[in-house]
Amino acid sequence: MADSANAPKPSSSVKLVLLGEAAVGKSSLVLRFVNNDFQENKEPTIGAAFLTQKCNLPSRTIKFEIWDTAGQERFASLAPMYYRNAQAALVVYDLTKPTSLIKAKHWVAELQRQASPGIVIALVGNKLDLTNDSESGQGDAEGAEGEESGDARKVSTDEAKSYAEEENLLFFETSAKTGHNVSEVFTAIANAIPETSLKSTRGPGVSNAVGRGGDEQRVNLNGPREAAKEGCAC
Amino acid sequence: MGNEDAGSSEPSDGGEERPPPLPPRPSQTRANGRPQLQSKATTALSSMNIQTQSFPDGSRGSFSTPAETTTAASEGQSSTEAEQSLSSMGLSAAGNARPNDVDEAMSVMSYAPTTRPTGDLESLLVGDMGRKSPAWMLLRSQSSTVQPFEKARAESSGAFADFEHEFEDIPDEPGKPWNDEDRLQLWKSKLKHYMILSSAGKPIYSRHGDLGLINSSMGVVQTIISFYEGAKNRLLGFTAGDTRFVIATEGPLYLVAISSLGESDSQLRAQLDALYMQILSTLTLPTLTSIFANRPSSDLRRPLQGTESLLSSLADSFTKGSPSALLGALECLKLRKSQRHSINNAFLKARAENILYGLIVAGGKLVSVIRPRRHSLHPSDLQLIFNMLFESGGIKSGGGENWIPLCLPAFNNRGYLYMYVSFLDRQPTETGSDPTAAGEEIALILVSPDKESFFALQQMRDDVVTELKKKGLLNIIRTAAHKGRSPINEIAPGTYISHFLFKSKANVQFCMPSLQPAFASLVSRRRLMSLYANLHATVHARHSHLKILHCVNEDTTSLAWVTPIFEFYCVAGPNASRAVMTQGANKVIQWAKREEERLFILGGGVF
Ligand SMILES: Nc1nc2c(ncn2[C@@H]2O[C@H](COP(=O)(O)OP(=O)(O)O)[C@@H](O)[C@H]2O)c(=O)[nH]1
Ligand SMILES: [Mg+2]
């Protein structure tokens, strides 16, 4: 692991929750972000998984504390437990499945109603690799095999993007499979968290001490800001 | 800490909140076991009723039932011993009070089938082998090292010929090389099927083939079942060719097992029951009931979403052959008594306020348990947990900690508990999962009735791990898990027995030697488990008062031995004599007695 610089950067933890219909790729996005790995036939998440991953920004280190929920209907009533104290949410849909965007919109609405007022929400359309405009085929956009491989996209970028703008959400199209845009999502979120809501834990080790944080009121002044183009050295 | 309320966080519909009866405590189980301690346990030296049993595969076995009149003086002694042993909780105790090992062995011997009551018993046992020429007999005695199933292995034939392919997926796209007929053919070639459907006939689950492909087959099954529905006698099962169909009706559900593996009805029924328990574990009973009460034609697949992989891993473990499921018992990691004690204490010391159960499990083997005095864990609940953690990939592959609402039906089928799971000591492997580590993962499991207690339990985990590391206990667990089960010749040097199962009834736990190398492959393991299943079914057949079963067939010699304290099953090559079997059995049982406190958890950490 690359050691951080000589002078310890301020470090703060950010609680993040992933929401979205089952099988859209939430766990795969987390696996890509945390382990830089992908599993073709991932078994469905049971309950919820809790993972952490650090993200180095130039000015500070962000430690994501991630709740990856299973998205199954029977546990919908448990969702508030996971987003209640979240500073950020990743609402994921599957580019090849229109109903999953509808579900995503429901989640966004619920978050806007129920979650902490300052929560940063990113709308993420996943499985970009299944579409023709996936980055992987840069050169041969109109390649001969275009017909054969077929474009599985069922949700247009424009549709989702304009919705995201209306609702003031960050927006990305990703592929957990190829890794395309995955770390960008998390970096953008890290940058969009209002400074005021970052409680500095300063230095490693203590970060765990704050068990059930979030009791203190968070100040909500800014909406999500434009994500700076900073690398996330995860 | 209000144990009465444990697990009563009801699913949405409320309902009356009467806590269900608790699972029996070990003490009660023991108490119940006592009346069975009649003199029957000791059939030795008395006149026995020898019966011959024909197995479906044409082989024969003989077994003895104690004649009701046997209360010979010679038995008085042994049965008193047996009672002593039970009251001091433990199977080993026949002779607990006695330091003399030889004596102890003798007392065990007296149960053993070595004692031949009558002359013609021998010929009955070995069947027509007795009629072979002396030269043949000589040959036979020299070849008593022949392994079980060697013949079958060489021919790679018989019922298990296709078993290699049992778990291969049926391609789900009716795509290029596969048309529906091919796929249906493939589906039919499976030796074991499980189907779950609603009583209205809606398909819910099938182990093989997508529900679209087999819709019509499911329809046939439903038609057959419902044909008998009005009748006084429900259809419980039927046979077609060499395939057995067993049907379980659980409230609004039909569960069907279809097996060409020669399993008994009661074994198949137990498997279906476990699948049903998994459904309850996902939904709880009140939810399941209300779904169908509101709309009998409901599609249960949606509410069960995500449970399919759990049902399949459960089903596959049955199909592969699971000693744990067969015996209804758990396996523990073998540790020194003092080490287990230290682990329990470290675990107890870090205990969080609102914990109900805590478990440390290494590769599916129990290492340590902590629990409230008034509750014990039910094996069928643990089976669901172990399946979820170690057989299905959903949690293991996740790489984080998990927080899982689940119902433990034997504990309380009306409400959810919350289970914290963390795999300890994960190697940060860059290349995904490390194959050598499979079966060695150490998991910490904390169950609480409080859905908000994740962070408290996470803290507890950290404390437990710190404590275990400080005392070097984590290393001890890791080493023991890595070492795995002992090979048979380490347990009973020089024995001709190839494998055994030993269940301690009082502890509801079992142990067995390594499956390596003879039973490591999918097929040979299945053969072994089928043999055990046969023995088990025979000694547990209703109305059978059978204590000892010695069974000889073409491929194997096997022995089952049931006492109030233990159940024992073992297998050797086809030429092993009865004396050899008995000797081996006695060695193993003495070993189990000697090692009892290492092999089994007696009570666990109680708070
Ligand atoms: N082609 C493709 N498949 C993906 C991608 N992300 C996830 N998947 C697959 O979609 C399925 C569901 O993924 P999973 O992460 O379990 O979804 P979740 O239920 O939202 O957590 C799995 O079989 C993944 O392998 C992606 O970016 N591209
Ligand atoms: Mg998931």
mmCIF file of C-alpha atoms and ligand atoms in Angstrom, chain A residues 18-31 38-45 68-72 92 94 96 125-131 174-180 182, ligand 1:
data_model
loop_
_atom_site.group_PDB
_atom_site.id
_atom_site.type_symbol
_atom_site.label_atom_id
_atom_site.label_comp_id
_atom_site.label_asym_id
_atom_site.label_seq_id
_atom_site.Cartn_x
_atom_site.Cartn_y
_atom_site.Cartn_z
ATOM 1 C CA LEU A 18 -25.906 2.076 -2.489
ATOM 2 C CA LEU A 19 -29.502 1.714 -3.515
ATOM 3 C CA GLY A 20 -31.225 0.335 -6.573
ATOM 4 C CA GLU A 21 -33.063 -2.645 -7.939
ATOM 5 C CA ALA A 22 -31.555 -6.086 -7.433
ATOM 6 C CA ALA A 23 -29.009 -7.199 -10.040
ATOM 7 C CA VAL A 24 -28.232 -3.774 -11.491
ATOM 8 C CA GLY A 25 -24.629 -4.104 -10.347
ATOM 9 C CA LYS A 26 -24.384 -2.354 -6.988
ATOM 10 C CA SER A 27 -22.182 -4.979 -5.406
ATOM 11 C CA SER A 28 -20.128 -5.205 -8.562
ATOM 12 C CA LEU A 29 -19.471 -1.475 -8.490
ATOM 13 C CA VAL A 30 -18.329 -1.745 -4.883
ATOM 14 C CA LEU A 31 -16.178 -4.764 -5.649
ATOM 15 C CA PHE A 38 -15.253 -8.277 -11.129
ATOM 16 C CA GLN A 39 -17.197 -11.521 -10.930
ATOM 17 C CA GLU A 40 -19.222 -12.593 -13.922
ATOM 18 C CA ASN A 41 -21.885 -14.534 -12.045
ATOM 19 C CA LYS A 42 -22.068 -12.777 -8.781
ATOM 20 C CA GLU A 43 -24.474 -14.274 -6.290
ATOM 21 C CA PRO A 44 -27.036 -11.848 -4.940
ATOM 22 C CA THR A 45 -26.195 -9.907 -1.825
ATOM 23 C CA ASP A 68 -24.236 -2.077 -0.075
ATOM 24 C CA THR A 69 -27.878 -3.052 0.249
ATOM 25 C CA ALA A 70 -29.513 -6.061 -1.339
ATOM 26 C CA GLY A 71 -32.371 -4.119 -2.876
ATOM 27 C CA GLN A 72 -34.894 -6.846 -2.262
ATOM 28 C CA VAL A 92 -27.865 2.599 -9.490
ATOM 29 C CA ASP A 94 -29.128 -0.943 -15.302
ATOM 30 C CA THR A 96 -30.337 -2.292 -20.322
ATOM 31 C CA GLY A 125 -26.342 3.857 -15.087
ATOM 32 C CA ASN A 126 -24.360 0.635 -14.996
ATOM 33 C CA LYS A 127 -23.444 -2.084 -17.528
ATOM 34 C CA LEU A 128 -22.224 0.361 -20.103
ATOM 35 C CA ASP A 129 -20.152 -2.429 -21.606
ATOM 36 C CA LEU A 130 -23.322 -3.957 -22.965
ATOM 37 C CA THR A 131 -23.989 -0.954 -25.137
ATOM 38 C CA THR A 174 -20.349 3.068 -15.689
ATOM 39 C CA SER A 175 -19.269 -0.467 -16.261
ATOM 40 C CA ALA A 176 -18.292 -2.467 -13.219
ATOM 41 C CA LYS A 177 -17.126 -5.094 -15.657
ATOM 42 C CA THR A 178 -14.549 -2.968 -17.451
ATOM 43 C CA GLY A 179 -14.093 -0.528 -14.593
ATOM 44 C CA HIS A 180 -15.095 2.351 -16.786
ATOM 45 C CA VAL A 182 -16.164 3.595 -11.476
HETATM 46 N N1 LIG C 1 -21.992 -6.869 -18.351
HETATM 47 C C1 LIG C 1 -22.008 -6.379 -17.114
HETATM 48 N N2 LIG C 1 -22.505 -7.123 -16.124
HETATM 49 C C2 LIG C 1 -22.511 -6.613 -14.863
HETATM 50 C C3 LIG C 1 -21.988 -5.325 -14.587
HETATM 51 N N3 LIG C 1 -22.119 -5.093 -13.271
HETATM 52 C C4 LIG C 1 -22.699 -6.198 -12.750
HETATM 53 N N4 LIG C 1 -22.916 -7.113 -13.707
HETATM 54 C C5 LIG C 1 -23.529 -8.430 -13.527
HETATM 55 O O1 LIG C 1 -24.853 -8.255 -13.113
HETATM 56 C C6 LIG C 1 -25.219 -9.217 -12.136
HETATM 57 C C7 LIG C 1 -25.707 -8.540 -10.869
HETATM 58 O O2 LIG C 1 -24.654 -7.825 -10.278
HETATM 59 P P1 LIG C 1 -24.640 -7.469 -8.737
HETATM 60 O O3 LIG C 1 -23.412 -6.658 -8.500
HETATM 61 O O4 LIG C 1 -24.820 -8.663 -7.903
HETATM 62 O O5 LIG C 1 -25.942 -6.564 -8.641
HETATM 63 P P2 LIG C 1 -26.649 -5.992 -7.331
HETATM 64 O O6 LIG C 1 -27.754 -6.906 -7.003
HETATM 65 O O7 LIG C 1 -27.160 -4.652 -7.721
HETATM 66 O O8 LIG C 1 -25.605 -5.931 -6.257
HETATM 67 C C8 LIG C 1 -23.978 -10.075 -11.906
HETATM 68 O O9 LIG C 1 -24.091 -11.252 -12.649
HETATM 69 C C9 LIG C 1 -22.859 -9.228 -12.420
HETATM 70 O O10 LIG C 1 -21.798 -10.006 -12.905
HETATM 71 C C10 LIG C 1 -21.459 -4.557 -15.695
HETATM 72 O O11 LIG C 1 -20.993 -3.456 -15.544
HETATM 73 N N5 LIG C 1 -21.504 -5.148 -16.924
#
